[in-house]
Coordinates of C-alpha atoms and ligand atoms in Angstrom, one line a residue:
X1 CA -27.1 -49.9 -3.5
X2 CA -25.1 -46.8 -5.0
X3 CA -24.3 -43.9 -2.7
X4 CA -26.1 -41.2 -3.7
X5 CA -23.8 -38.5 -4.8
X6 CA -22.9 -35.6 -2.3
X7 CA -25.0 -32.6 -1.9
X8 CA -22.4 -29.9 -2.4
X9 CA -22.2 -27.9 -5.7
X10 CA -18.6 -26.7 -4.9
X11 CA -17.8 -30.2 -5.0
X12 CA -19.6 -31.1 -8.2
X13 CA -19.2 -29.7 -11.0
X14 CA -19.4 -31.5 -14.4
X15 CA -17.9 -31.2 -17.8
X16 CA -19.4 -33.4 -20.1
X17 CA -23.1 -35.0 -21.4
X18 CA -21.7 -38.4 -19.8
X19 CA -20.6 -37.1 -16.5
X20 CA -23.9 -35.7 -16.5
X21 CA -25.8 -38.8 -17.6
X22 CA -23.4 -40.9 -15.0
X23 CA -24.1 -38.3 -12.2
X24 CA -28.3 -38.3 -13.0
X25 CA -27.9 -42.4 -13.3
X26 CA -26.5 -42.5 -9.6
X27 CA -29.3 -40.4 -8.3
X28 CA -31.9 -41.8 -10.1
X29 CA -30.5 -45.7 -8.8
X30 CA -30.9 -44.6 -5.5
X31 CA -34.4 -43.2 -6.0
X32 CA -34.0 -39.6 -6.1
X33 CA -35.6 -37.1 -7.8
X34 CA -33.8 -35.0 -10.2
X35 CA -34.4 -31.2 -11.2
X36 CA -33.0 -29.7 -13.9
X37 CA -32.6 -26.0 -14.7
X38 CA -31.0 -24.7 -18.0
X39 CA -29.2 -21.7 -17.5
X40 CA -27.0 -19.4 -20.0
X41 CA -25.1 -18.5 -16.6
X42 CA -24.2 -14.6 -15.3
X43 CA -27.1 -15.9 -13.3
X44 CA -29.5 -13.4 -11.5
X45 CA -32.6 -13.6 -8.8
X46 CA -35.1 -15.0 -11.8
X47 CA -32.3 -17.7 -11.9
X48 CA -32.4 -18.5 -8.6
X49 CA -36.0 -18.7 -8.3
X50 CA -35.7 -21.4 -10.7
X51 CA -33.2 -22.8 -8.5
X52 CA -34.9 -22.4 -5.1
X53 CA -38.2 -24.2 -6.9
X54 CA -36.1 -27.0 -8.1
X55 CA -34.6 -27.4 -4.5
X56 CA -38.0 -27.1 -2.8
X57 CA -39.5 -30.1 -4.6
X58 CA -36.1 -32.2 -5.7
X59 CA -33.6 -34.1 -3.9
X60 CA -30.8 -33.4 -6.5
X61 CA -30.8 -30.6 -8.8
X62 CA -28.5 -30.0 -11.0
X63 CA -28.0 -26.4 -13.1
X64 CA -26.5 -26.4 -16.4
X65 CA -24.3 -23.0 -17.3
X66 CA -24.0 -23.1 -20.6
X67 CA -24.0 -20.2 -23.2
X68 CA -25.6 -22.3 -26.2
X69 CA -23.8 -21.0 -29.5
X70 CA -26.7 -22.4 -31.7
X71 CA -28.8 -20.3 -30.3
X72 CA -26.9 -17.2 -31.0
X73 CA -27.7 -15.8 -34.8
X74 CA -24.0 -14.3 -36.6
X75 CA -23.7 -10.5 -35.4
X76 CA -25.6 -11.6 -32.3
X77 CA -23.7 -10.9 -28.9
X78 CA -22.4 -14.5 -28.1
X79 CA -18.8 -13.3 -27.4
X80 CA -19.7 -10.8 -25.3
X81 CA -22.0 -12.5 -23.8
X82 CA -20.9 -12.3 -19.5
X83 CA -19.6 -15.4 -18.2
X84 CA -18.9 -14.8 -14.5
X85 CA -18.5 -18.4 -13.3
X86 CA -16.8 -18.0 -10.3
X87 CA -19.5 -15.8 -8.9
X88 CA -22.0 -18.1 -11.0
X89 CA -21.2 -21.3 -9.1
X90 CA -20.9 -19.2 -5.2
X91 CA -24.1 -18.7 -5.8
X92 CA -25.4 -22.2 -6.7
X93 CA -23.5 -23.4 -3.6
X94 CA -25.6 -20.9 -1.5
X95 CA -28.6 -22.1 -2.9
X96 CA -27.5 -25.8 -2.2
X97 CA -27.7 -27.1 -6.1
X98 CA -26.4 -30.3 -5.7
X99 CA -24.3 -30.2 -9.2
X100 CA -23.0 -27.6 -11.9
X101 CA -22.9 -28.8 -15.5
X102 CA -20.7 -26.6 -17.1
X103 CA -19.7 -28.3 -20.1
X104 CA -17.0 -26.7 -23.1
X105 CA -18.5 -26.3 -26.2
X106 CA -17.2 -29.1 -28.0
X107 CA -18.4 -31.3 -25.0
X108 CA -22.2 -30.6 -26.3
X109 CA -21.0 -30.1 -29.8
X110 CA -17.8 -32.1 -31.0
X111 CA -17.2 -32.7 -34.4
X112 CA -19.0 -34.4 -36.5
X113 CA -22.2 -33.3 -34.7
X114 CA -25.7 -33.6 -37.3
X115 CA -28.3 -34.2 -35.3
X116 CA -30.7 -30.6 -34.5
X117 CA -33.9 -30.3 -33.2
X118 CA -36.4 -28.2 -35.4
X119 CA -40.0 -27.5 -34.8
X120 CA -42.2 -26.8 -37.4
X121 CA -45.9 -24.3 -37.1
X122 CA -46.5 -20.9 -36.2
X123 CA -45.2 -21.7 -32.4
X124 CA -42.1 -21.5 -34.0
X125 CA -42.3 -19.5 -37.1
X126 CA -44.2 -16.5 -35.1
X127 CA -42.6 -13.4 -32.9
X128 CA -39.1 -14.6 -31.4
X129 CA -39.1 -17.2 -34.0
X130 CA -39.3 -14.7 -37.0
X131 CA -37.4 -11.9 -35.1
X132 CA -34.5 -14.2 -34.2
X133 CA -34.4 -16.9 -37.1
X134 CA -32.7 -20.2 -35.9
X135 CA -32.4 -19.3 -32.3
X136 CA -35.8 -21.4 -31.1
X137 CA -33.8 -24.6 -33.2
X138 CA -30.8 -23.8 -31.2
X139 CA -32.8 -23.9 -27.9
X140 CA -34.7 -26.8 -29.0
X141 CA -31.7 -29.1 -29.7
X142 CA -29.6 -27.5 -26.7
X143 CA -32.5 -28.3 -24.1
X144 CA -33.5 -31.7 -26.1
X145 CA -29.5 -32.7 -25.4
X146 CA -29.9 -31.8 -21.9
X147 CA -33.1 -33.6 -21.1
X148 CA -31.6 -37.2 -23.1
X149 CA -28.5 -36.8 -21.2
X150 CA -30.3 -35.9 -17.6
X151 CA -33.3 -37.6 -17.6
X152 CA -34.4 -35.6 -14.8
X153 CA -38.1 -35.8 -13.3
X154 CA -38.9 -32.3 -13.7
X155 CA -37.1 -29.5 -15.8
X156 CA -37.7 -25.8 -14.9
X157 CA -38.1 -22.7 -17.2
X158 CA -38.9 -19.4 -16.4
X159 CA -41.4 -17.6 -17.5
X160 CA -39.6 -14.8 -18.9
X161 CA -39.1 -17.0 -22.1
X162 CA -43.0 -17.5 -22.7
X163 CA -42.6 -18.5 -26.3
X164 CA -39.2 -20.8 -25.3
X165 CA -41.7 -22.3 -22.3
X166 CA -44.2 -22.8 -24.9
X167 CA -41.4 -25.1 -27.1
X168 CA -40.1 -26.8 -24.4
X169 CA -43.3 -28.3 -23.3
X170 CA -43.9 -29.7 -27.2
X171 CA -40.7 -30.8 -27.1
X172 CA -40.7 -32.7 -23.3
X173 CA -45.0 -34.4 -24.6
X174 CA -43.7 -34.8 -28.4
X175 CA -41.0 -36.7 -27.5
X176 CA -42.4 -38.6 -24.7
X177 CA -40.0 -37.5 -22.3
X178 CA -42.3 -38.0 -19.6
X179 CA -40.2 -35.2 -17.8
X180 CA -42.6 -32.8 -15.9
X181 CA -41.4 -29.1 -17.1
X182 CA -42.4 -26.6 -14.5
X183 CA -42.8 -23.0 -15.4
X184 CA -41.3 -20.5 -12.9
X185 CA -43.2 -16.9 -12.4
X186 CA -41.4 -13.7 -14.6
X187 CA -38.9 -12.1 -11.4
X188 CA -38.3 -8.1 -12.1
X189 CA -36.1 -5.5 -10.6
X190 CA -36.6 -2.9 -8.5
X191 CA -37.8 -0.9 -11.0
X192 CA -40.0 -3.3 -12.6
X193 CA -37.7 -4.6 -15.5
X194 CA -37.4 -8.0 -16.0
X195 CA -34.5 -9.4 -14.7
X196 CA -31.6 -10.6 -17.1
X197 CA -28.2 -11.1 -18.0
X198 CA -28.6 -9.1 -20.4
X199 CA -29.3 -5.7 -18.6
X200 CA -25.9 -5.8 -17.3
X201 CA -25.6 -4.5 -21.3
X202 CA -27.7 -1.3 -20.5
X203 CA -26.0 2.0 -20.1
X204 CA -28.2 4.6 -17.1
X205 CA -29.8 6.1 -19.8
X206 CA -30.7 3.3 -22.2
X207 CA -32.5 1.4 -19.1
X208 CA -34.7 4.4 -18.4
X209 CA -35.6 4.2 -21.4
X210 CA -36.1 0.7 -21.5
X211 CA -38.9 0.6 -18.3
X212 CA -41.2 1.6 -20.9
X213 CA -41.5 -2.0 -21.2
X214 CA -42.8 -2.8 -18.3
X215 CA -44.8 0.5 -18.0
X216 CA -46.2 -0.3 -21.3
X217 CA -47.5 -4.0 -19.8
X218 CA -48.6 -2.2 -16.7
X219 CA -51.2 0.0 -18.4
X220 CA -52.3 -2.9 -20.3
X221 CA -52.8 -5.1 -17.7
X222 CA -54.6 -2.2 -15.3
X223 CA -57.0 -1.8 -18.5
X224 CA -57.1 -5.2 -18.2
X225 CA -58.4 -5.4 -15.0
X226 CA -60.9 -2.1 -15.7
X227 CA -62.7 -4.6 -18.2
X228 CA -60.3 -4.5 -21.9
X229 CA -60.6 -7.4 -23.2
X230 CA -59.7 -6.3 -27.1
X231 CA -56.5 -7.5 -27.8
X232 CA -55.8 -4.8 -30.1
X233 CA -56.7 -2.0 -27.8
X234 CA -54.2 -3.8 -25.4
X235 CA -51.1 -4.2 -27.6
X236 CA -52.0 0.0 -28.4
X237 CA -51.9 0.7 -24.6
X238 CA -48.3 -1.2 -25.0
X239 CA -47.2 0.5 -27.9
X240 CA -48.2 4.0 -26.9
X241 CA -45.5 3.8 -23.6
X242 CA -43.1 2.2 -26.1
X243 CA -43.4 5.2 -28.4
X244 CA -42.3 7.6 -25.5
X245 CA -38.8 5.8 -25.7
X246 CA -37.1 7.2 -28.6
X247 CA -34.1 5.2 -28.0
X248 CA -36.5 2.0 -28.1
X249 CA -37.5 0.1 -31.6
X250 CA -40.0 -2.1 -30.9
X251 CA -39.8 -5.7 -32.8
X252 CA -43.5 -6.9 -31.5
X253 CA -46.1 -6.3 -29.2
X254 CA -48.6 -8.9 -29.5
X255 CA -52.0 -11.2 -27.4
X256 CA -51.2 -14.6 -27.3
X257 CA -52.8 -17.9 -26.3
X258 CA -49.8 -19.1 -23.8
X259 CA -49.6 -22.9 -25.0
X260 CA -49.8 -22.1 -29.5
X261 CA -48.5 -18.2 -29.3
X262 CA -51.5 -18.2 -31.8
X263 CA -52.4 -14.2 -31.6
X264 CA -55.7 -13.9 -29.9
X265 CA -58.8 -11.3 -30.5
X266 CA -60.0 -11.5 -27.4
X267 CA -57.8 -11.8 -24.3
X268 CA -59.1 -14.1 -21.6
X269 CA -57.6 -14.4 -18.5
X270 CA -54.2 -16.5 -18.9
X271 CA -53.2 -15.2 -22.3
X272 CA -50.1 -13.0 -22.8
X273 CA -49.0 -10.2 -23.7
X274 CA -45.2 -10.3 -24.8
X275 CA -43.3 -7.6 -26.4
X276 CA -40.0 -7.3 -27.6
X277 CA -37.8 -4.0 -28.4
X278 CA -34.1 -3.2 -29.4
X279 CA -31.7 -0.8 -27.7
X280 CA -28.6 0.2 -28.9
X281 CA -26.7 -1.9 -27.1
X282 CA -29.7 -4.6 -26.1
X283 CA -32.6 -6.5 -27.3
X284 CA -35.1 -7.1 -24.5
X285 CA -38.2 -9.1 -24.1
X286 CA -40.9 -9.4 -21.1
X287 CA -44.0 -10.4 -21.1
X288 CA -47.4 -10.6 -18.5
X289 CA -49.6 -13.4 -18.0
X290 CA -53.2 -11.4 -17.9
X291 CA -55.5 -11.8 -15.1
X292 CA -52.4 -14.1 -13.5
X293 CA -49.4 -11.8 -13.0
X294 CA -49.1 -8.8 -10.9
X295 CA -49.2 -5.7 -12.4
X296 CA -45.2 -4.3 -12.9
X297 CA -44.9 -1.7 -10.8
X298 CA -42.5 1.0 -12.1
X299 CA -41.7 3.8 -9.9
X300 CA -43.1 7.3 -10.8
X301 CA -45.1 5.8 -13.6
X302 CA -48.1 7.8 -14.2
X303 CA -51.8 6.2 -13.2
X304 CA -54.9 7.4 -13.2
X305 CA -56.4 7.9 -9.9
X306 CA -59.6 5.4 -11.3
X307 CA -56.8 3.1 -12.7
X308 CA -55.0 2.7 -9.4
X309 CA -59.1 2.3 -7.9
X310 CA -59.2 -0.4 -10.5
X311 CA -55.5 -2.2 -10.0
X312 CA -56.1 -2.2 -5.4
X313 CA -59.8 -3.9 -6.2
X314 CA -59.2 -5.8 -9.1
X315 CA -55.5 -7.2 -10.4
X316 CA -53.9 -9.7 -8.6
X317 CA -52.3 -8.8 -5.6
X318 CA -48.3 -9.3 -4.2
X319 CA -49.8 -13.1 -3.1
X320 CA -49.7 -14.0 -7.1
X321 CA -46.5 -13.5 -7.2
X322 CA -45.8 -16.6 -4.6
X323 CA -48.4 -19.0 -6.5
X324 CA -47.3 -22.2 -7.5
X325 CA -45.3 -22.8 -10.3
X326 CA -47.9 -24.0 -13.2
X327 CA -46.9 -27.9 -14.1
X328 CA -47.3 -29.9 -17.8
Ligands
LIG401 P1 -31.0 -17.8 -19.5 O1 -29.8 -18.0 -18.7 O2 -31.3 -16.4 -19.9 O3 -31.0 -18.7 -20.7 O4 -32.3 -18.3 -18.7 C1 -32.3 -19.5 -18.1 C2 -33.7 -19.8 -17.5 O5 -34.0 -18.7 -16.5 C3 -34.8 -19.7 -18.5 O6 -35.7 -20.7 -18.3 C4 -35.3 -18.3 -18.3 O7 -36.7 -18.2 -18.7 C5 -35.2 -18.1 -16.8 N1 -35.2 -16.7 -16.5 C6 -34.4 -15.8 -17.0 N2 -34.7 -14.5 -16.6 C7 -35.8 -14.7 -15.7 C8 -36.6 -13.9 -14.9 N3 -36.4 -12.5 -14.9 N4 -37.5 -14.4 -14.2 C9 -37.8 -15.8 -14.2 N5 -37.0 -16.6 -14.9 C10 -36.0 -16.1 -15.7

């Protein structure tokens, strides 16, 4: 029987699809089960959520670092895009990932390469997919690579990336992966933005500015709870704390059903909101599950005394944010 390979990430660290696919064949001979979390690296607490999750339930788990250039649009900030992998993989050996898959870019793209992965339908052709043209293809085919070379039991996204989430499940039932992607609760900041590598972008004053994202989704989600259930009137609470941020250009605020990102009239529980805006020096997304997330708490945002009534009796509490990962 094979050994099963060691547990240390320090240790292992691979370069290419094969010593990926080699590495996942030696665990999966010896009947392990094998997480996989996609990661662009410069890696942050929503990362390691994904990480810790994936160690909770796997016996191998295996992150992939890899800033995926056909995701990136021309003028978009790939080059600049941080890359701190020395700190990146210190932390995946203090969460215990078993291996780092940190391949070069003509590892997952050498020459000669024709094969992409393109979805068709308004999951694709709506809100990040008409904002960002090509980049849902590029994550299709990056994570579609990574799931043929891996074959893991169970792949895990964060919910950050709702409309992403939403694509990777086609892609894992379409093509009959059989993989199990679990989907990994939104993790903010202090200050109630949603964590990302990105923010590291952000001068002072730009992320002041920018918590009118979350603020925005707060009021939303406390009307919400108080009994809104017209999507319109939602997206308005959003856009009107958007407005306040000069510095802020909004690309969407919009209702959506979580699984098509069809835009919804009326929002039941489990539909999102997600919103997207541009800084100078940032784009930045986020998003709430209704009736499912907590409400973002941004210090010294103003409530109304019968909104905060409402949020302590009626929105989820800090126990939602420790519920289980939802499974396809
Ligand atoms: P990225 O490195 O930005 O491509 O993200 C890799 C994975 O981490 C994706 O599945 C993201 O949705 C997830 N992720 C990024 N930021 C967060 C966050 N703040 N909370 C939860 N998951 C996140």
């Amino acid at each position: 029987m094979p050994q099963p390979p060691p547990t240390d990430a320090a240790q292992v660290v691979l370069r290419s699809p094969d010593e990926l696919r080699r590495w996942s064949e030696r665990c999966r001979a010896a009947g392990l089960v094998v997480g996989l979390v996609p990661t662009m690296g410069a890696l942050h607490d929503g990362h390691r959520s994904l990480v810790r999750r994936a160690r909770a339930e796997c016996d191998r788990v295996v992150v992939s670092i890899f800033v995926n250039p056909t995701q990136f649009a021309p003028g978009e900030d790939l080059g600049r895009y941080p890359r701190p992998l020395e700190r990146d993989l210190a932390m995946l050996a203090a969460e215990r990932a078993d291996a780092a898959f940190v391949p070069p870019v003509e590892a997952m793209y050498p020459e000669g390469t024709l094969t992409t992965v393109r979805l068709t339908g308004p999951l694709v052709d709506s809100l990040e997919g008409a904002a960002r043209p090509g980049h849902l293809d590029g994550v299709a085919t990056v994570v579609t690579k990574l799931l043929v070379a891996t074959r893991p039991d169970r792949a895990y996204f964060g919910e950050k990336d709702a409309q992403q989430l939403a694509v990777v499940r086609r892609i894992a039932a379409d093509l009959d992966t059989g993989v199990r992607i679990v989907a990994c609760p939104l993790v903010r900041d202090a200050d109630g933005l949603a964590l990302s590598s990105r923010n590291a972008y952000l001068t002072p004053d730009e992320r002041a500015q920018a918590l009118a994202i979350p603020s925005g989704l707060a009021a939303a989600a406390r009307a919400w709870a108080a009994g809104e259930r017209d999507a319109g009137r939602l997206a308005a609470r959003v856009r009107e704390r958007l407005e306040r941020s000069p510095g802020l250009v909004p690309d969407y605020v919009a209702v959506v059903d979580a699984d098509t990102f069809h835009e919804v009239a009326d929002a039941a529980r489990g539909c999102r909101i997600v919103v997207a805006g541009r800084m100078p020096s940032v784009r930045l997304i986020d998003t709430i599950c209704l009736g499912v997330d907590a409400v973002p708490a941004v210090p010294g945002d103003s409530e109304a005394p019968n909104e905060a009534a409402e949020r302590s009796n009626q929105a989820p509490g800090a126990a939602e944010w420790s519920r289980p990962c939802s499974v396809s």
